[in-house]
mmCIF file of C-alpha atoms in Angstrom:
data_model
loop_
_atom_site.group_PDB
_atom_site.id
_atom_site.type_symbol
_atom_site.label_atom_id
_atom_site.label_comp_id
_atom_site.label_asym_id
_atom_site.label_seq_id
_atom_site.Cartn_x
_atom_site.Cartn_y
_atom_site.Cartn_z
ATOM 1 C CA MET A 1 -68.714 108.873 28.380
ATOM 2 C CA SER A 2 -67.191 105.530 27.370
ATOM 3 C CA LYS A 3 -68.047 102.435 29.355
ATOM 4 C CA THR A 4 -65.336 101.171 31.699
ATOM 5 C CA PHE A 5 -63.442 98.163 30.358
ATOM 6 C CA TYR A 6 -61.141 97.469 33.325
ATOM 7 C CA TYR A 7 -60.643 98.882 36.797
ATOM 8 C CA ASP A 8 -57.644 97.973 38.939
ATOM 9 C CA ASN A 9 -57.224 99.461 42.397
ATOM 10 C CA ILE A 10 -53.717 97.938 42.747
ATOM 11 C CA GLU A 11 -52.339 99.405 39.529
ATOM 12 C CA GLY A 12 -54.431 102.566 39.774
ATOM 13 C CA LYS A 13 -55.959 101.950 36.332
ATOM 14 C CA ASN A 14 -59.420 102.892 35.098
ATOM 15 C CA ILE A 15 -59.483 101.951 31.410
ATOM 16 C CA SER A 16 -62.467 102.703 29.183
ATOM 17 C CA TYR A 17 -63.406 100.711 26.104
ATOM 18 C CA ASN A 18 -62.478 103.772 24.016
ATOM 19 C CA LYS A 19 -58.992 103.738 25.572
ATOM 20 C CA LEU A 20 -58.681 99.997 24.869
ATOM 21 C CA LEU A 21 -59.651 100.459 21.218
ATOM 22 C CA ASN A 22 -57.245 103.374 20.851
ATOM 23 C CA ASP A 23 -54.379 101.405 22.400
ATOM 24 C CA LEU A 24 -55.028 98.442 20.106
ATOM 25 C CA SER A 25 -55.203 100.725 17.056
ATOM 26 C CA ASN A 26 -51.776 102.228 17.791
ATOM 27 C CA THR A 27 -49.908 99.098 18.862
ATOM 28 C CA ASN A 28 -46.818 98.632 16.687
ATOM 29 C CA SER A 29 -44.993 95.775 18.437
ATOM 30 C CA TYR A 30 -45.702 92.242 19.527
ATOM 31 C CA SER A 31 -44.052 89.411 21.451
ATOM 32 C CA THR A 32 -45.132 85.778 21.382
ATOM 33 C CA TYR A 33 -44.291 85.590 25.080
ATOM 34 C CA CYS A 34 -46.516 87.661 27.343
ATOM 35 C CA ARG A 35 -45.113 88.249 30.818
ATOM 36 C CA SER A 36 -46.289 91.314 32.690
ATOM 37 C CA ASN A 37 -47.191 92.718 36.107
ATOM 38 C CA SER A 38 -50.072 94.555 34.468
ATOM 39 C CA TYR A 39 -53.356 92.712 33.984
ATOM 40 C CA TYR A 40 -54.384 95.343 31.457
ATOM 41 C CA SER A 41 -51.247 94.690 29.402
ATOM 42 C CA ILE A 42 -52.023 90.933 29.458
ATOM 43 C CA PHE A 43 -55.638 91.537 28.395
ATOM 44 C CA LYS A 44 -54.515 93.844 25.585
ATOM 45 C CA HIS A 45 -51.972 91.341 24.246
ATOM 46 C CA ILE A 46 -54.497 88.487 24.332
ATOM 47 C CA ILE A 47 -56.924 90.569 22.245
ATOM 48 C CA LEU A 48 -54.106 91.533 19.872
ATOM 49 C CA SER A 49 -53.227 87.854 19.462
ATOM 50 C CA LEU A 50 -56.835 86.949 18.656
ATOM 51 C CA ILE A 51 -57.442 89.716 16.124
ATOM 52 C CA THR A 52 -54.135 89.234 14.301
ATOM 53 C CA GLY A 53 -54.054 85.425 14.474
ATOM 54 C CA LYS A 54 -50.614 85.398 16.139
ATOM 55 C CA GLU A 55 -49.665 82.811 18.743
ATOM 56 C CA ILE A 56 -49.355 83.978 22.335
ATOM 57 C CA ILE A 57 -47.684 82.187 25.257
ATOM 58 C CA LEU A 58 -48.857 83.394 28.663
ATOM 59 C CA LEU A 59 -46.241 83.324 31.424
ATOM 60 C CA ASP A 60 -46.845 84.030 35.087
ATOM 61 C CA ASN A 61 -44.915 87.109 36.154
ATOM 62 C CA ASP A 62 -43.476 85.299 39.170
ATOM 63 C CA PHE A 63 -41.996 82.426 37.157
ATOM 64 C CA SER A 64 -38.319 82.161 38.098
ATOM 65 C CA GLN A 65 -35.692 82.162 35.351
ATOM 66 C CA GLU A 66 -35.089 78.480 36.092
ATOM 67 C CA GLU A 67 -38.798 77.690 35.660
ATOM 68 C CA ILE A 68 -38.909 79.609 32.361
ATOM 69 C CA HIS A 69 -35.884 77.698 31.077
ATOM 70 C CA LYS A 70 -37.517 74.382 31.957
ATOM 71 C CA LEU A 71 -40.895 75.382 30.527
ATOM 72 C CA ILE A 72 -39.934 76.984 27.218
ATOM 73 C CA GLY A 73 -36.273 76.090 26.644
ATOM 74 C CA TYR A 74 -32.920 77.667 27.389
ATOM 75 C CA ASN A 75 -32.527 79.199 23.930
ATOM 76 C CA LYS A 76 -35.793 81.163 23.908
ATOM 77 C CA ASN A 77 -35.649 84.920 24.402
ATOM 78 C CA ILE A 78 -38.949 85.940 25.947
ATOM 79 C CA PHE A 79 -38.072 89.613 25.522
ATOM 80 C CA ASP A 80 -37.811 89.349 21.738
ATOM 81 C CA ILE A 81 -40.135 92.162 20.609
ATOM 82 C CA LYS A 82 -41.204 92.196 16.942
ATOM 83 C CA SER A 83 -42.384 95.239 15.038
ATOM 84 C CA ILE A 84 -45.782 95.001 13.378
ATOM 85 C CA ASP A 85 -47.813 97.391 11.264
ATOM 86 C CA PRO A 86 -50.414 99.184 13.405
ATOM 87 C CA ILE A 87 -53.846 97.696 12.776
ATOM 88 C CA GLY A 88 -55.400 101.161 12.482
ATOM 89 C CA GLN A 89 -58.728 102.352 13.786
ATOM 90 C CA ILE A 90 -60.863 99.501 15.032
ATOM 91 C CA ASN A 91 -64.268 99.319 16.656
ATOM 92 C CA PHE A 92 -65.647 96.699 19.004
ATOM 93 C CA ASN A 93 -67.594 94.863 16.277
ATOM 94 C CA ASP A 94 -64.357 94.534 14.295
ATOM 95 C CA ILE A 95 -62.761 92.827 17.300
ATOM 96 C CA ILE A 96 -65.614 90.327 17.578
ATOM 97 C CA ASP A 97 -65.531 89.583 13.834
ATOM 98 C CA LYS A 98 -61.751 89.021 13.847
ATOM 99 C CA ILE A 99 -61.911 86.816 16.946
ATOM 100 C CA LYS A 100 -64.569 84.654 15.280
ATOM 101 C CA LEU A 101 -62.469 84.490 12.103
ATOM 102 C CA ASN A 102 -59.293 83.357 13.910
ATOM 103 C CA GLY A 103 -60.962 81.434 16.740
ATOM 104 C CA ALA A 104 -60.296 77.943 15.440
ATOM 105 C CA THR A 105 -56.692 78.530 14.363
ATOM 106 C CA CYS A 106 -55.176 81.080 16.762
ATOM 107 C CA LYS A 107 -53.008 79.318 19.339
ATOM 108 C CA LEU A 108 -53.039 80.440 22.975
ATOM 109 C CA THR A 109 -50.552 78.619 25.188
ATOM 110 C CA LEU A 110 -50.717 78.592 28.962
ATOM 111 C CA PHE A 111 -49.406 76.537 31.859
ATOM 112 C CA THR A 112 -51.055 74.490 34.577
ATOM 113 C CA SER A 113 -50.945 75.975 38.066
ATOM 114 C CA GLY A 114 -48.167 73.710 39.312
ATOM 115 C CA THR A 115 -50.014 73.360 42.629
ATOM 116 C CA THR A 116 -48.540 69.903 43.183
ATOM 117 C CA GLY A 117 -45.554 69.947 40.806
ATOM 118 C CA MET A 118 -43.897 71.556 37.768
ATOM 119 C CA PRO A 119 -46.399 73.442 35.539
ATOM 120 C CA LYS A 120 -47.288 71.756 32.232
ATOM 121 C CA LYS A 121 -47.550 73.566 28.905
ATOM 122 C CA ILE A 122 -50.951 73.353 27.169
ATOM 123 C CA SER A 123 -52.033 75.001 23.898
ATOM 124 C CA HIS A 124 -55.642 75.797 23.006
ATOM 125 C CA ASN A 125 -57.500 77.664 20.317
ATOM 126 C CA PHE A 126 -60.098 80.290 21.170
ATOM 127 C CA ASP A 127 -62.981 77.944 20.419
ATOM 128 C CA SER A 128 -61.898 75.382 23.033
ATOM 129 C CA LEU A 129 -61.152 78.082 25.617
ATOM 130 C CA SER A 130 -64.569 79.690 25.192
ATOM 131 C CA ARG A 131 -66.654 76.488 25.104
ATOM 132 C CA PHE A 132 -69.029 77.737 27.832
ATOM 133 C CA VAL A 133 -68.862 81.466 27.042
ATOM 134 C CA LYS A 134 -72.244 83.008 26.184
ATOM 135 C CA LYS A 135 -72.733 86.224 24.255
ATOM 136 C CA GLU A 136 -76.288 87.413 24.857
ATOM 137 C CA GLU A 137 -78.180 90.698 24.947
ATOM 138 C CA SER A 138 -79.328 89.927 28.509
ATOM 139 C CA ARG A 139 -75.699 89.907 29.670
ATOM 140 C CA LYS A 140 -74.641 93.302 28.313
ATOM 141 C CA ASN A 141 -74.992 95.027 31.699
ATOM 142 C CA ASP A 142 -73.072 92.411 33.695
ATOM 143 C CA ILE A 143 -70.149 93.658 35.777
ATOM 144 C CA TRP A 144 -67.478 91.089 36.553
ATOM 145 C CA GLY A 145 -65.390 90.809 39.700
ATOM 146 C CA PHE A 146 -62.140 89.388 38.341
ATOM 147 C CA ALA A 147 -60.826 86.995 41.002
ATOM 148 C CA TYR A 148 -58.405 84.855 38.979
ATOM 149 C CA ASN A 149 -54.929 85.113 37.538
ATOM 150 C CA PRO A 150 -55.390 86.207 33.871
ATOM 151 C CA THR A 151 -52.671 83.881 32.566
ATOM 152 C CA HIS A 152 -54.590 80.747 33.599
ATOM 153 C CA MET A 153 -57.611 78.903 32.237
ATOM 154 C CA ALA A 154 -60.251 80.180 34.671
ATOM 155 C CA GLY A 155 -59.061 83.775 34.297
ATOM 156 C CA LEU A 156 -59.162 83.520 30.507
ATOM 157 C CA GLN A 157 -62.690 82.148 30.517
ATOM 158 C CA VAL A 158 -63.966 84.984 32.722
ATOM 159 C CA PHE A 159 -62.120 87.509 30.565
ATOM 160 C CA PHE A 160 -63.647 86.176 27.335
ATOM 161 C CA GLN A 161 -67.123 86.104 28.885
ATOM 162 C CA ALA A 162 -66.766 89.754 29.903
ATOM 163 C CA LEU A 163 -65.058 90.926 26.708
ATOM 164 C CA LEU A 164 -67.511 89.379 24.237
ATOM 165 C CA ASN A 165 -70.433 90.961 26.094
ATOM 166 C CA GLN A 166 -68.554 94.267 26.471
ATOM 167 C CA ASN A 167 -68.788 94.084 30.260
ATOM 168 C CA THR A 168 -66.829 95.997 32.874
ATOM 169 C CA ILE A 169 -64.076 94.030 34.662
ATOM 170 C CA VAL A 170 -63.039 94.954 38.226
ATOM 171 C CA ARG A 171 -59.936 93.330 39.645
ATOM 172 C CA LEU A 172 -60.469 91.464 42.934
ATOM 173 C CA PHE A 173 -57.546 89.017 42.700
ATOM 174 C CA GLY A 174 -54.791 89.891 45.161
ATOM 175 C CA VAL A 175 -56.865 92.706 46.687
ATOM 176 C CA GLU A 176 -57.319 93.050 50.450
ATOM 177 C CA ARG A 177 -60.600 91.682 51.843
ATOM 178 C CA VAL A 178 -62.193 94.993 52.887
ATOM 179 C CA THR A 179 -61.136 96.648 49.617
ATOM 180 C CA SER A 180 -62.693 93.773 47.638
ATOM 181 C CA LEU A 181 -65.995 94.134 49.462
ATOM 182 C CA ASN A 182 -65.969 97.912 48.978
ATOM 183 C CA LEU A 183 -65.286 97.471 45.243
ATOM 184 C CA ILE A 184 -68.152 94.990 44.914
ATOM 185 C CA ASN A 185 -70.549 97.554 46.351
ATOM 186 C CA GLU A 186 -69.017 100.588 44.617
ATOM 187 C CA PHE A 187 -69.164 99.070 41.127
ATOM 188 C CA LYS A 188 -72.316 97.059 41.841
ATOM 189 C CA ILE A 189 -70.595 93.900 40.652
ATOM 190 C CA THR A 190 -73.088 91.317 39.387
ATOM 191 C CA ASN A 191 -70.886 88.275 38.683
ATOM 192 C CA ILE A 192 -67.944 86.715 40.501
ATOM 193 C CA SER A 193 -66.133 83.530 39.512
ATOM 194 C CA ALA A 194 -63.486 82.308 41.968
ATOM 195 C CA THR A 195 -61.988 79.428 43.903
ATOM 196 C CA PRO A 196 -63.469 78.371 47.265
ATOM 197 C CA THR A 197 -60.219 79.661 48.782
ATOM 198 C CA PHE A 198 -60.963 83.163 47.451
ATOM 199 C CA TYR A 199 -64.490 83.091 48.889
ATOM 200 C CA ARG A 200 -63.126 82.052 52.279
ATOM 201 C CA LEU A 201 -60.889 85.127 52.195
ATOM 202 C CA LEU A 202 -64.050 87.283 52.104
ATOM 203 C CA LEU A 203 -65.260 85.892 55.447
ATOM 204 C CA PRO A 204 -66.530 86.594 58.064
ATOM 205 C CA ALA A 205 -69.907 87.478 56.534
ATOM 206 C CA ASP A 206 -70.205 90.965 58.020
ATOM 207 C CA HIS A 207 -70.955 92.850 54.757
ATOM 208 C CA ILE A 208 -74.060 92.718 52.551
ATOM 209 C CA CYS A 209 -73.624 93.029 48.766
ATOM 210 C CA ASN A 210 -77.034 92.994 47.087
ATOM 211 C CA SER A 211 -75.785 93.602 43.528
ATOM 212 C CA VAL A 212 -74.193 90.153 43.074
ATOM 213 C CA ARG A 213 -76.515 87.835 41.141
ATOM 214 C CA ASN A 214 -74.175 85.004 40.126
ATOM 215 C CA LEU A 215 -71.348 83.287 41.982
ATOM 216 C CA THR A 216 -69.309 80.542 40.342
ATOM 217 C CA SER A 217 -67.028 78.253 42.319
ATOM 218 C CA GLY A 218 -64.268 76.291 40.587
ATOM 219 C CA GLY A 219 -60.644 75.211 40.615
ATOM 220 C CA GLU A 220 -60.938 73.221 43.851
ATOM 221 C CA LYS A 221 -63.323 70.776 45.486
ATOM 222 C CA PHE A 222 -66.668 72.497 46.008
ATOM 223 C CA ASP A 223 -66.863 73.904 49.530
ATOM 224 C CA PHE A 224 -70.577 73.923 50.311
ATOM 225 C CA ARG A 225 -70.106 75.202 53.874
ATOM 226 C CA THR A 226 -68.106 78.210 52.731
ATOM 227 C CA LEU A 227 -70.555 79.044 49.947
ATOM 228 C CA LYS A 228 -73.429 78.821 52.417
ATOM 229 C CA LYS A 229 -71.704 81.431 54.600
ATOM 230 C CA VAL A 230 -70.819 83.591 51.598
ATOM 231 C CA LYS A 231 -74.460 83.614 50.491
ATOM 232 C CA GLN A 232 -75.215 85.555 53.674
ATOM 233 C CA MET A 233 -73.109 88.352 52.147
ATOM 234 C CA PHE A 234 -74.660 87.955 48.697
ATOM 235 C CA PRO A 235 -78.313 87.154 49.517
ATOM 236 C CA LYS A 236 -79.569 87.596 45.934
ATOM 237 C CA CYS A 237 -77.011 85.399 44.211
ATOM 238 C CA ARG A 238 -77.259 82.055 42.451
ATOM 239 C CA VAL A 239 -74.316 79.685 43.050
ATOM 240 C CA ARG A 240 -72.895 77.403 40.378
ATOM 241 C CA ASN A 241 -70.177 74.799 40.760
ATOM 242 C CA VAL A 242 -67.893 74.375 37.737
ATOM 243 C CA TYR A 243 -65.392 71.656 36.935
ATOM 244 C CA ALA A 244 -62.688 72.876 34.572
ATOM 245 C CA SER A 245 -59.026 72.184 33.965
ATOM 246 C CA THR A 246 -56.184 73.779 32.035
ATOM 247 C CA GLU A 247 -56.005 70.614 29.978
ATOM 248 C CA ALA A 248 -59.649 70.611 28.845
ATOM 249 C CA GLY A 249 -61.364 73.853 29.825
ATOM 250 C CA THR A 250 -64.874 73.677 31.329
ATOM 251 C CA ILE A 251 -66.496 70.220 31.271
ATOM 252 C CA PHE A 252 -69.216 70.145 33.957
ATOM 253 C CA ALA A 253 -71.403 72.659 35.783
ATOM 254 C CA SER A 254 -73.997 72.199 38.507
ATOM 255 C CA GLU A 255 -75.789 74.112 41.244
ATOM 256 C CA GLY A 256 -74.452 71.928 44.035
ATOM 257 C CA GLU A 257 -71.896 69.244 44.819
ATOM 258 C CA GLU A 258 -73.372 66.640 42.465
ATOM 259 C CA PHE A 259 -72.541 66.538 38.752
ATOM 260 C CA THR A 260 -74.060 64.611 35.904
ATOM 261 C CA ILE A 261 -72.615 63.854 32.472
ATOM 262 C CA LYS A 262 -74.464 65.562 29.628
ATOM 263 C CA SER A 263 -75.550 63.284 26.808
ATOM 264 C CA ASP A 264 -73.620 65.225 24.139
ATOM 265 C CA ILE A 265 -70.262 64.497 25.833
ATOM 266 C CA SER A 266 -71.053 61.230 27.623
ATOM 267 C CA HIS A 267 -69.065 59.261 25.045
ATOM 268 C CA LEU A 268 -66.018 61.419 25.856
ATOM 269 C CA ILE A 269 -66.078 60.782 29.610
ATOM 270 C CA LYS A 270 -65.408 57.586 31.553
ATOM 271 C CA ILE A 271 -64.617 56.514 35.105
ATOM 272 C CA ILE A 272 -61.897 53.939 35.834
ATOM 273 C CA GLU A 273 -61.338 52.844 39.448
ATOM 274 C CA ASP A 274 -63.069 56.026 40.691
ATOM 275 C CA GLU A 275 -60.810 58.296 38.595
ATOM 276 C CA LEU A 276 -62.203 60.640 35.948
ATOM 277 C CA TYR A 277 -60.849 60.107 32.405
ATOM 278 C CA ILE A 278 -61.580 62.440 29.487
ATOM 279 C CA HIS A 279 -61.092 61.735 25.808
ATOM 280 C CA GLU A 280 -58.086 63.303 24.119
ATOM 281 C CA SER A 281 -60.366 65.177 21.706
ATOM 282 C CA LEU A 282 -61.395 67.443 24.605
ATOM 283 C CA ILE A 283 -57.904 68.394 25.728
ATOM 284 C CA GLY A 284 -55.485 70.955 24.370
ATOM 285 C CA GLU A 285 -52.233 70.289 22.555
ATOM 286 C CA SER A 286 -49.362 69.318 24.862
ATOM 287 C CA GLU A 287 -46.186 67.260 24.833
ATOM 288 C CA SER A 288 -46.409 66.832 28.616
ATOM 289 C CA LEU A 289 -49.735 65.013 28.842
ATOM 290 C CA VAL A 290 -49.787 61.228 28.765
ATOM 291 C CA THR A 291 -52.909 59.510 27.443
ATOM 292 C CA VAL A 292 -53.881 55.854 27.717
ATOM 293 C CA ASP A 293 -55.418 54.505 24.507
ATOM 294 C CA GLY A 294 -56.701 58.002 23.709
ATOM 295 C CA TRP A 295 -57.924 58.779 27.235
ATOM 296 C CA TYR A 296 -56.412 61.298 29.654
ATOM 297 C CA PRO A 297 -56.396 60.389 33.383
ATOM 298 C CA THR A 298 -57.250 63.646 35.163
ATOM 299 C CA GLY A 299 -56.132 62.577 38.638
ATOM 300 C CA ASP A 300 -59.530 63.644 40.003
ATOM 301 C CA MET A 301 -61.205 61.041 42.192
ATOM 302 C CA ILE A 302 -64.998 60.807 42.275
ATOM 303 C CA SER A 303 -67.720 59.157 44.302
ATOM 304 C CA VAL A 304 -70.840 57.894 42.508
ATOM 305 C CA VAL A 305 -74.021 59.109 44.233
ATOM 306 C CA SER A 306 -76.531 57.287 42.019
ATOM 307 C CA GLU A 307 -76.558 55.231 38.823
ATOM 308 C CA ASN A 308 -79.943 56.306 37.462
ATOM 309 C CA PRO A 309 -79.742 59.194 36.984
ATOM 310 C CA TYR A 310 -75.944 59.090 36.997
ATOM 311 C CA LEU A 311 -74.697 61.549 39.629
ATOM 312 C CA PHE A 312 -71.236 61.894 41.132
ATOM 313 C CA ARG A 313 -69.168 64.097 43.424
ATOM 314 C CA PHE A 314 -65.515 65.055 43.241
ATOM 315 C CA ILE A 315 -63.669 63.785 46.314
ATOM 316 C CA SER A 316 -60.004 64.739 45.962
ATOM 317 C CA ARG A 317 -56.952 64.773 43.760
ATOM 318 C CA LYS A 318 -55.314 61.364 43.422
ATOM 319 C CA ASN A 319 -51.878 62.724 44.311
ATOM 320 C CA GLU A 320 -53.103 64.594 47.407
ATOM 321 C CA SER A 321 -53.710 61.473 49.502
ATOM 322 C CA ILE A 322 -51.412 61.297 52.564
ATOM 323 C CA ASN A 323 -49.985 57.978 53.781
ATOM 324 C CA SER A 324 -49.505 58.057 57.555
ATOM 325 C CA GLY A 325 -48.569 54.861 59.340
ATOM 326 C CA GLY A 326 -50.133 52.784 56.552
ATOM 327 C CA TYR A 327 -53.410 54.720 56.547
ATOM 328 C CA LYS A 328 -54.529 56.694 53.485
ATOM 329 C CA ILE A 329 -55.908 60.099 54.475
ATOM 330 C CA ASN A 330 -57.766 62.569 52.265
ATOM 331 C CA PRO A 331 -56.755 66.086 53.444
ATOM 332 C CA SER A 332 -59.936 67.587 51.959
ATOM 333 C CA GLU A 333 -62.072 65.398 54.235
ATOM 334 C CA VAL A 334 -60.245 66.651 57.339
ATOM 335 C CA GLU A 335 -60.423 70.258 56.119
ATOM 336 C CA ASP A 336 -64.169 70.005 55.526
ATOM 337 C CA ILE A 337 -64.742 68.816 59.106
ATOM 338 C CA ILE A 338 -62.578 71.539 60.662
ATOM 339 C CA ARG A 339 -64.279 74.241 58.568
ATOM 340 C CA SER A 340 -67.616 73.175 60.024
ATOM 341 C CA PHE A 341 -66.614 74.429 63.482
ATOM 342 C CA ASP A 342 -67.763 77.847 64.655
ATOM 343 C CA GLY A 343 -65.372 80.650 63.783
ATOM 344 C CA VAL A 344 -63.101 78.675 61.426
ATOM 345 C CA ILE A 345 -62.466 80.752 58.313
ATOM 346 C CA ASP A 346 -59.947 78.519 56.564
ATOM 347 C CA VAL A 347 -57.784 75.460 57.143
ATOM 348 C CA TYR A 348 -54.945 73.712 55.344
ATOM 349 C CA VAL A 349 -54.117 70.060 56.076
ATOM 350 C CA PHE A 350 -50.747 68.730 54.934
ATOM 351 C CA ALA A 351 -48.112 66.055 55.604
ATOM 352 C CA LYS A 352 -44.818 66.385 57.407
ATOM 353 C CA LYS A 353 -42.114 63.724 57.085
ATOM 354 C CA ASN A 354 -41.733 61.433 60.081
ATOM 355 C CA SER A 355 -39.131 58.676 60.580
ATOM 356 C CA ILE A 356 -41.616 56.315 62.251
ATOM 357 C CA LEU A 357 -44.940 56.890 60.466
ATOM 358 C CA GLY A 358 -43.582 58.102 57.134
ATOM 359 C CA ASN A 359 -45.770 61.215 57.439
ATOM 360 C CA ILE A 360 -47.711 62.894 60.213
ATOM 361 C CA ILE A 361 -50.838 64.958 59.615
ATOM 362 C CA CYS A 362 -50.497 68.694 60.308
ATOM 363 C CA CYS A 363 -52.832 71.618 59.828
ATOM 364 C CA GLN A 364 -52.916 75.405 59.812
ATOM 365 C CA VAL A 365 -56.127 77.095 60.944
ATOM 366 C CA VAL A 366 -57.415 80.636 60.416
ATOM 367 C CA SER A 367 -60.055 81.391 63.036
ATOM 368 C CA SER A 368 -62.081 84.344 64.272
ATOM 369 C CA ASN A 369 -63.137 82.411 67.390
ATOM 370 C CA LYS A 370 -60.806 83.295 70.294
ATOM 371 C CA PHE A 371 -62.208 80.371 72.294
ATOM 372 C CA LEU A 372 -61.148 77.815 69.673
ATOM 373 C CA THR A 373 -57.855 76.563 71.078
ATOM 374 C CA GLU A 374 -55.793 73.566 69.999
ATOM 375 C CA LYS A 375 -57.144 71.570 72.962
ATOM 376 C CA ARG A 376 -60.748 72.499 72.121
ATOM 377 C CA LEU A 377 -60.241 71.646 68.438
ATOM 378 C CA ARG A 378 -58.872 68.199 69.295
ATOM 379 C CA LEU A 379 -61.878 67.477 71.507
ATOM 380 C CA LEU A 380 -64.237 68.464 68.702
ATOM 381 C CA LEU A 381 -62.380 66.309 66.172
ATOM 382 C CA LYS A 382 -62.578 63.196 68.366
ATOM 383 C CA ASP A 383 -66.322 63.049 67.726
ATOM 384 C CA LYS A 384 -65.926 63.564 63.973
ATOM 385 C CA LEU A 385 -62.808 61.735 62.789
ATOM 386 C CA GLN A 386 -60.924 58.499 63.372
ATOM 387 C CA GLU A 387 -57.859 58.985 65.548
ATOM 388 C CA PHE A 388 -55.345 58.524 62.701
ATOM 389 C CA LYS A 389 -56.969 61.378 60.731
ATOM 390 C CA ILE A 390 -56.686 63.948 63.539
ATOM 391 C CA PRO A 391 -53.715 66.284 62.915
ATOM 392 C CA ARG A 392 -50.747 65.741 65.234
ATOM 393 C CA LEU A 393 -49.612 69.347 64.821
ATOM 394 C CA ILE A 394 -52.168 72.190 64.841
ATOM 395 C CA THR A 395 -51.073 75.789 64.255
ATOM 396 C CA PHE A 396 -53.278 78.875 64.308
ATOM 397 C CA VAL A 397 -52.202 81.396 61.651
ATOM 398 C CA LYS A 398 -53.400 84.740 60.262
ATOM 399 C CA SER A 399 -53.492 83.546 56.652
ATOM 400 C CA ILE A 400 -52.825 80.486 54.529
ATOM 401 C CA LYS A 401 -50.511 80.494 51.534
ATOM 402 C CA THR A 402 -52.152 80.207 48.119
ATOM 403 C CA SER A 403 -50.849 79.342 44.661
ATOM 404 C CA ARG A 404 -50.535 81.747 41.731
ATOM 405 C CA THR A 405 -54.061 80.736 40.734
ATOM 406 C CA GLY A 406 -55.584 81.483 44.143
ATOM 407 C CA LYS A 407 -55.904 77.867 45.313
ATOM 408 C CA LEU A 408 -54.498 76.153 48.389
ATOM 409 C CA LEU A 409 -50.808 75.540 47.739
ATOM 410 C CA ARG A 410 -50.539 71.801 48.314
ATOM 411 C CA LYS A 411 -46.780 71.620 48.705
ATOM 412 C CA ASN A 412 -44.996 70.677 51.909
#
């Protein structure tokens, strides 16, 4: 019986590697623009792009027509399907050989998440996308919980890691909490890579999943408190914190909140006024990115922990700071404090326009603690935060809106 390639409870798909190879062998059409509801269709077209050397542009399925026009031009027909000669019977080793052959030249284009604005178009080759991917005999039995959107950087990196090691992929992105936990146990998932927001969606920690050995957190500021709670569900796992971006792929990895700069890339990283800059040689091809003397300002603000050895933490995004009555407020700081209170599962801090202060601080809270009222929360915050940082409006909600990449949607 052929090993499972991809399982999707939402689409009702259970695709074996034999089925994947057969589908690739019989494909007779191709479109540069890949836009689909089906994760399997996206995976198949990415592989087809890599083995044929054709460019592929990955579009989110929920892009509006207006967004598509702005992103790729009004004269582009994304439904322009081209006929190609079927590639014929192919085995898995053929796929690996062809990917290696075309890795440096095949162009894969994707878009930033647009969490705080219009998505930007970035083009990479396979080599830059798979910088941290490892193909090893010890990884052949890994089973991946797929908790990202496949048209974005983090999703692609997990996909390549699983594909090159011929691992099973189980979709967890967009799946209900209880279903996700059941799938983790049913398939004995060993590896999950996700945003802190996704991990918070798995709480409260009332399930035990002993199969999970590796958890990776990325895409947002590392949420140590959440990961500590999640480890109660996955008692045998190791947790890694990854810094990656659509512009550059994976740059740093650590087992906590503190990063260091590896010697082999230290000359390509610098800090200016607490903002992380990376050299243009590390970033993909894009007309939208502005560099300064060959350096790209990431917008990520850091705090230096020590100089020798050099250690730093990511604090926030530069454009996420809220100005309220002349005070600069980091929403992540307020969120971290509120998440520390008993029963808080998730929180979102944001600004609301105000004629007197410019902005007032507001927050939405998801809580399992029926005794945590607005009055109680304000009393708790008085001992933890300065008065101007305490939200003026507090709303308790059942869930918090996320972006297409599974992160907090930082738009007002």
